[in-house]
mmCIF file of C-alpha atoms in Angstrom:
data_model
loop_
_atom_site.group_PDB
_atom_site.id
_atom_site.type_symbol
_atom_site.label_atom_id
_atom_site.label_comp_id
_atom_site.label_asym_id
_atom_site.label_seq_id
_atom_site.Cartn_x
_atom_site.Cartn_y
_atom_site.Cartn_z
ATOM 1 C CA ASP A 1 11.122 -14.156 10.683
ATOM 2 C CA THR A 2 9.684 -10.980 12.242
ATOM 3 C CA GLY A 3 7.592 -9.829 9.333
ATOM 4 C CA VAL A 4 4.749 -10.588 6.924
ATOM 5 C CA SER A 5 4.426 -13.986 5.534
ATOM 6 C CA GLN A 6 2.040 -14.209 3.016
ATOM 7 C CA ASP A 7 1.138 -17.865 0.821
ATOM 8 C CA PRO A 8 1.503 -19.151 -1.880
ATOM 9 C CA ARG A 9 3.673 -15.622 -3.535
ATOM 10 C CA HIS A 10 2.192 -16.575 -7.178
ATOM 11 C CA LYS A 11 -1.750 -18.306 -8.540
ATOM 12 C CA ILE A 12 -2.438 -19.033 -11.698
ATOM 13 C CA THR A 13 -6.580 -20.454 -11.335
ATOM 14 C CA LYS A 14 -8.895 -20.927 -14.001
ATOM 15 C CA ARG A 15 -11.743 -18.568 -13.964
ATOM 16 C CA GLY A 16 -14.447 -19.682 -11.780
ATOM 17 C CA GLN A 17 -12.121 -21.613 -9.298
ATOM 18 C CA ASN A 18 -11.820 -20.073 -5.401
ATOM 19 C CA VAL A 19 -8.834 -19.749 -4.250
ATOM 20 C CA THR A 20 -7.679 -18.562 -0.859
ATOM 21 C CA PHE A 21 -4.589 -17.280 0.674
ATOM 22 C CA ARG A 22 -2.714 -16.583 4.067
ATOM 23 C CA CYS A 23 -1.129 -13.308 5.725
ATOM 24 C CA ASP A 24 0.960 -14.623 8.557
ATOM 25 C CA PRO A 25 1.196 -11.283 10.839
ATOM 26 C CA ILE A 26 3.624 -9.086 12.398
ATOM 27 C CA SER A 27 3.037 -11.167 15.967
ATOM 28 C CA GLU A 28 2.658 -8.109 17.717
ATOM 29 C CA HIS A 29 0.347 -5.886 15.577
ATOM 30 C CA ASN A 30 -3.746 -6.159 15.828
ATOM 31 C CA ARG A 31 -4.819 -4.672 13.434
ATOM 32 C CA LEU A 32 -4.260 -6.701 9.300
ATOM 33 C CA TYR A 33 -4.857 -5.200 6.216
ATOM 34 C CA TRP A 34 -5.880 -6.555 2.210
ATOM 35 C CA TYR A 35 -5.466 -4.330 -0.825
ATOM 36 C CA ARG A 36 -5.134 -4.891 -3.851
ATOM 37 C CA GLN A 37 -2.806 -3.186 -6.066
ATOM 38 C CA THR A 38 -2.885 -3.988 -10.141
ATOM 39 C CA LEU A 39 -0.283 -2.089 -12.246
ATOM 40 C CA GLY A 40 -0.103 1.044 -12.727
ATOM 41 C CA GLN A 41 -1.815 1.540 -9.550
ATOM 42 C CA GLY A 42 -1.242 2.275 -5.671
ATOM 43 C CA PRO A 43 -2.486 -0.714 -3.411
ATOM 44 C CA GLU A 44 -6.985 -0.475 -2.787
ATOM 45 C CA PHE A 45 -7.864 -0.887 -0.251
ATOM 46 C CA LEU A 46 -9.928 -4.442 0.665
ATOM 47 C CA THR A 47 -10.591 -4.659 4.329
ATOM 48 C CA TYR A 48 -8.890 -4.725 7.720
ATOM 49 C CA PHE A 49 -9.126 -6.702 11.041
ATOM 50 C CA GLN A 50 -8.652 -5.357 14.373
ATOM 51 C CA ASN A 51 -7.691 -8.547 16.866
ATOM 52 C CA GLU A 52 -10.134 -10.669 15.412
ATOM 53 C CA ALA A 53 -13.075 -8.178 14.248
ATOM 54 C CA GLN A 54 -13.297 -7.101 11.244
ATOM 55 C CA LEU A 55 -14.159 -3.062 11.466
ATOM 56 C CA GLU A 56 -14.116 -2.073 7.489
ATOM 57 C CA LYS A 57 -14.826 -3.715 4.329
ATOM 58 C CA SER A 58 -14.469 -1.328 1.170
ATOM 59 C CA ARG A 59 -17.228 -2.144 -2.091
ATOM 60 C CA LEU A 60 -14.455 -3.121 -3.765
ATOM 61 C CA LEU A 61 -14.985 -6.142 -1.917
ATOM 62 C CA SER A 62 -17.746 -7.667 -3.702
ATOM 63 C CA ASP A 63 -20.244 -10.626 -2.425
ATOM 64 C CA ARG A 64 -17.714 -13.075 -3.730
ATOM 65 C CA PHE A 65 -14.844 -12.099 -1.585
ATOM 66 C CA SER A 66 -14.627 -12.987 2.066
ATOM 67 C CA ALA A 67 -11.996 -12.651 4.605
ATOM 68 C CA GLU A 68 -11.629 -13.876 7.958
ATOM 69 C CA ARG A 69 -8.952 -13.543 11.029
ATOM 70 C CA PRO A 70 -10.193 -15.858 13.265
ATOM 71 C CA LYS A 71 -8.203 -16.254 16.179
ATOM 72 C CA GLY A 72 -6.919 -12.868 15.478
ATOM 73 C CA SER A 73 -3.321 -13.413 14.734
ATOM 74 C CA PHE A 74 -3.592 -14.816 10.754
ATOM 75 C CA SER A 75 -5.950 -13.602 7.750
ATOM 76 C CA THR A 76 -7.671 -15.576 5.356
ATOM 77 C CA LEU A 77 -9.070 -14.304 1.849
ATOM 78 C CA GLU A 78 -11.411 -15.923 -0.218
ATOM 79 C CA ILE A 79 -11.876 -14.836 -4.037
ATOM 80 C CA GLN A 80 -15.458 -17.565 -4.487
ATOM 81 C CA ARG A 81 -15.322 -18.108 -9.207
ATOM 82 C CA THR A 82 -12.734 -16.146 -10.082
ATOM 83 C CA GLU A 83 -13.197 -14.040 -13.318
ATOM 84 C CA GLN A 84 -10.446 -12.240 -15.295
ATOM 85 C CA GLY A 85 -10.666 -8.970 -13.508
ATOM 86 C CA ASP A 86 -9.602 -10.203 -10.031
ATOM 87 C CA SER A 87 -6.467 -10.562 -11.518
ATOM 88 C CA ALA A 88 -4.140 -8.431 -9.354
ATOM 89 C CA MET A 89 -1.191 -8.418 -6.557
ATOM 90 C CA TYR A 90 -3.562 -9.163 -3.250
ATOM 91 C CA LEU A 91 -1.228 -6.999 -0.082
ATOM 92 C CA CYS A 92 -1.688 -8.092 2.943
ATOM 93 C CA ALA A 93 -0.364 -5.686 5.880
ATOM 94 C CA SER A 94 -0.282 -5.196 9.949
ATOM 95 C CA SER A 95 0.373 -2.373 12.552
ATOM 96 C CA LEU A 96 -0.554 -1.272 15.658
ATOM 97 C CA LYS A 97 -3.100 1.606 15.375
ATOM 98 C CA ASP A 98 -2.079 4.830 14.074
ATOM 99 C CA HIS A 99 1.458 3.141 12.857
ATOM 100 C CA GLY A 100 2.249 2.871 9.507
ATOM 101 C CA TYR A 101 2.413 -0.220 8.193
ATOM 102 C CA THR A 102 4.378 -3.318 6.633
ATOM 103 C CA PHE A 103 3.574 -5.734 3.925
ATOM 104 C CA GLY A 104 3.927 -8.433 2.889
ATOM 105 C CA SER A 105 6.146 -9.579 -0.084
ATOM 106 C CA GLY A 106 1.998 -9.984 -1.607
ATOM 107 C CA THR A 107 0.251 -13.114 -3.461
ATOM 108 C CA ARG A 108 -0.214 -12.594 -7.591
ATOM 109 C CA LEU A 109 -3.117 -14.091 -8.342
ATOM 110 C CA THR A 110 -3.343 -14.327 -11.488
ATOM 111 C CA VAL A 111 -6.503 -15.518 -13.370
ATOM 112 C CA VAL A 112 -6.745 -17.574 -16.622
ATOM 113 C CA ARG B 1 -11.505 14.289 -7.735
ATOM 114 C CA LYS B 2 -9.179 11.170 -6.259
ATOM 115 C CA GLU B 3 -8.469 11.086 -3.002
ATOM 116 C CA VAL B 4 -4.846 10.849 -3.425
ATOM 117 C CA GLU B 5 -3.472 12.522 -6.159
ATOM 118 C CA GLN B 6 0.533 12.278 -7.774
ATOM 119 C CA ASP B 7 2.221 13.068 -11.179
ATOM 120 C CA PRO B 8 2.588 9.260 -12.006
ATOM 121 C CA GLY B 9 5.759 10.282 -13.858
ATOM 122 C CA PRO B 10 8.438 8.821 -14.914
ATOM 123 C CA PHE B 11 10.656 11.659 -14.131
ATOM 124 C CA ASN B 12 14.063 10.212 -15.734
ATOM 125 C CA VAL B 13 16.898 12.172 -13.593
ATOM 126 C CA PRO B 14 20.716 12.345 -13.427
ATOM 127 C CA GLU B 15 22.858 10.565 -11.410
ATOM 128 C CA GLY B 16 23.597 13.191 -8.292
ATOM 129 C CA ALA B 17 20.870 15.706 -8.869
ATOM 130 C CA THR B 18 17.567 16.629 -6.562
ATOM 131 C CA VAL B 19 14.260 15.594 -7.634
ATOM 132 C CA ALA B 20 11.133 16.588 -5.731
ATOM 133 C CA PHE B 21 7.883 14.956 -6.267
ATOM 134 C CA ASN B 22 4.523 16.357 -4.785
ATOM 135 C CA CYS B 23 1.396 15.038 -3.629
ATOM 136 C CA THR B 24 -2.559 16.623 -3.096
ATOM 137 C CA TYR B 25 -5.282 14.790 -0.710
ATOM 138 C CA SER B 26 -8.487 15.753 -1.063
ATOM 139 C CA ASN B 27 -9.913 15.665 2.674
ATOM 140 C CA SER B 28 -9.105 17.642 5.027
ATOM 141 C CA ALA B 29 -9.629 14.831 8.223
ATOM 142 C CA SER B 30 -7.033 13.106 6.871
ATOM 143 C CA GLN B 31 -5.056 12.184 9.583
ATOM 144 C CA SER B 32 -0.876 11.107 9.427
ATOM 145 C CA PHE B 33 1.003 11.123 6.015
ATOM 146 C CA PHE B 34 3.274 9.036 4.772
ATOM 147 C CA TRP B 35 5.886 7.814 1.908
ATOM 148 C CA TYR B 36 6.513 4.500 0.775
ATOM 149 C CA ARG B 37 8.672 3.240 -1.992
ATOM 150 C CA GLN B 38 7.992 0.363 -4.087
ATOM 151 C CA ASP B 39 10.632 -1.342 -5.926
ATOM 152 C CA CYS B 40 8.687 -2.989 -9.358
ATOM 153 C CA ARG B 41 6.881 -6.127 -8.702
ATOM 154 C CA LYS B 42 7.626 -5.926 -4.536
ATOM 155 C CA GLU B 43 5.716 -4.663 -1.840
ATOM 156 C CA PRO B 44 5.397 -0.699 -1.046
ATOM 157 C CA LYS B 45 8.268 0.091 1.765
ATOM 158 C CA LEU B 46 7.517 2.972 4.594
ATOM 159 C CA LEU B 47 10.014 5.571 3.227
ATOM 160 C CA MET B 48 8.824 8.071 5.942
ATOM 161 C CA SER B 49 5.737 9.354 8.209
ATOM 162 C CA VAL B 50 5.276 12.512 6.910
ATOM 163 C CA TYR B 51 5.165 16.313 9.896
ATOM 164 C CA SER B 52 3.634 19.300 9.699
ATOM 165 C CA SER B 53 7.084 20.328 10.942
ATOM 166 C CA GLY B 54 8.913 19.031 7.758
ATOM 167 C CA ASN B 55 11.127 16.487 8.441
ATOM 168 C CA GLU B 56 14.584 14.960 7.167
ATOM 169 C CA ASP B 57 15.412 11.122 7.000
ATOM 170 C CA GLY B 58 19.587 11.555 4.789
ATOM 171 C CA ARG B 59 19.202 12.970 2.138
ATOM 172 C CA PHE B 60 15.076 12.955 2.382
ATOM 173 C CA THR B 61 13.462 15.548 3.338
ATOM 174 C CA ALA B 62 9.417 15.722 3.549
ATOM 175 C CA GLN B 63 7.464 18.623 4.482
ATOM 176 C CA LEU B 64 3.675 18.956 5.129
ATOM 177 C CA ASN B 65 1.395 21.534 4.028
ATOM 178 C CA ARG B 66 -1.935 20.983 6.093
ATOM 179 C CA ALA B 67 -3.955 24.232 4.750
ATOM 180 C CA SER B 68 -2.574 23.248 0.587
ATOM 181 C CA GLN B 69 -3.400 20.036 1.246
ATOM 182 C CA TYR B 70 -0.404 19.342 0.065
ATOM 183 C CA ILE B 71 2.669 17.371 0.866
ATOM 184 C CA SER B 72 6.320 17.259 -1.095
ATOM 185 C CA LEU B 73 9.195 14.566 -0.810
ATOM 186 C CA LEU B 74 13.442 15.546 -1.756
ATOM 187 C CA ILE B 75 16.022 13.832 -2.708
ATOM 188 C CA ARG B 76 18.698 15.113 -2.851
ATOM 189 C CA ASP B 77 22.406 13.806 -4.884
ATOM 190 C CA SER B 78 20.280 11.195 -5.942
ATOM 191 C CA LYS B 79 21.529 7.983 -6.574
ATOM 192 C CA LEU B 80 20.654 4.921 -8.781
ATOM 193 C CA SER B 81 19.418 2.901 -6.138
ATOM 194 C CA ASP B 82 17.015 5.342 -5.912
ATOM 195 C CA SER B 83 15.027 4.560 -9.017
ATOM 196 C CA ALA B 84 11.174 3.170 -7.775
ATOM 197 C CA THR B 85 8.480 4.379 -7.491
ATOM 198 C CA TYR B 86 7.456 6.257 -4.563
ATOM 199 C CA LEU B 87 3.848 6.299 -2.916
ATOM 200 C CA CYS B 88 1.943 9.122 -0.724
ATOM 201 C CA ALA B 89 -0.363 7.967 1.777
ATOM 202 C CA VAL B 90 -2.832 9.545 4.093
ATOM 203 C CA ARG B 91 -4.278 7.982 7.041
ATOM 204 C CA LEU B 92 -7.888 8.647 7.052
ATOM 205 C CA ASP B 93 -10.804 6.975 9.570
ATOM 206 C CA ASP B 94 -8.471 3.944 10.114
ATOM 207 C CA LYS B 95 -6.834 2.773 6.880
ATOM 208 C CA ILE B 96 -4.075 4.323 5.173
ATOM 209 C CA ILE B 97 -5.093 5.541 1.920
ATOM 210 C CA PHE B 98 -2.330 5.244 -1.184
ATOM 211 C CA GLY B 99 -1.971 7.929 -4.634
ATOM 212 C CA LYS B 100 -1.374 5.657 -7.650
ATOM 213 C CA GLY B 101 2.805 6.651 -7.097
ATOM 214 C CA THR B 102 5.408 8.657 -9.257
ATOM 215 C CA ARG B 103 8.259 6.225 -10.676
ATOM 216 C CA LEU B 104 11.700 7.786 -10.900
ATOM 217 C CA HIS B 105 14.423 6.641 -12.783
ATOM 218 C CA ILE B 106 17.644 7.672 -11.744
ATOM 219 C CA LEU B 107 20.202 7.827 -15.100
ATOM 220 C CA PRO B 108 24.118 7.070 -14.735
#
């Protein structure tokens, strides 16, 4: 598969639990992005990596959120102490510099 | 003012008609421009990049007006399968910023 893969596709968790999502980008893409999308909104930027370096984090990314891309390949996004407001679709995308993104299918998080 | 603004719609358009969407962006330093298509509960997919000279891909035509900070998408001879949300997007400072999207319903 040459696309962007995200796992899991769906996650239901209880408020206060920690969750971790994984993204496997297109192998030749050096840039990896995380976005969050809620109903009726466009995707909102969270953070991005160039290779293994995290170059920018949005102010939307509170202290409870952390993202890593340890070897410059796959990335993880962890949310600690989940809140109901964290319920959203979490989208990963990859690209080459200055090109459009290819998105994964997303992880739909529901916090109950 | 939001960085990328679009009319959320919905636009209800009969099959075969021509429909146009507009989008404005606030930062004149925006570097490149895109239209994405998003189907219900799916990920956005790149429809086309938008160039200053305007560009066409089959039934789809995109235009960019840098002076007015305005992007447009025209769909001719619309098909039922064109029903989706169309997201306007601009690249600024190494990341892409998306509008909220315009919902399009093509009516049989």
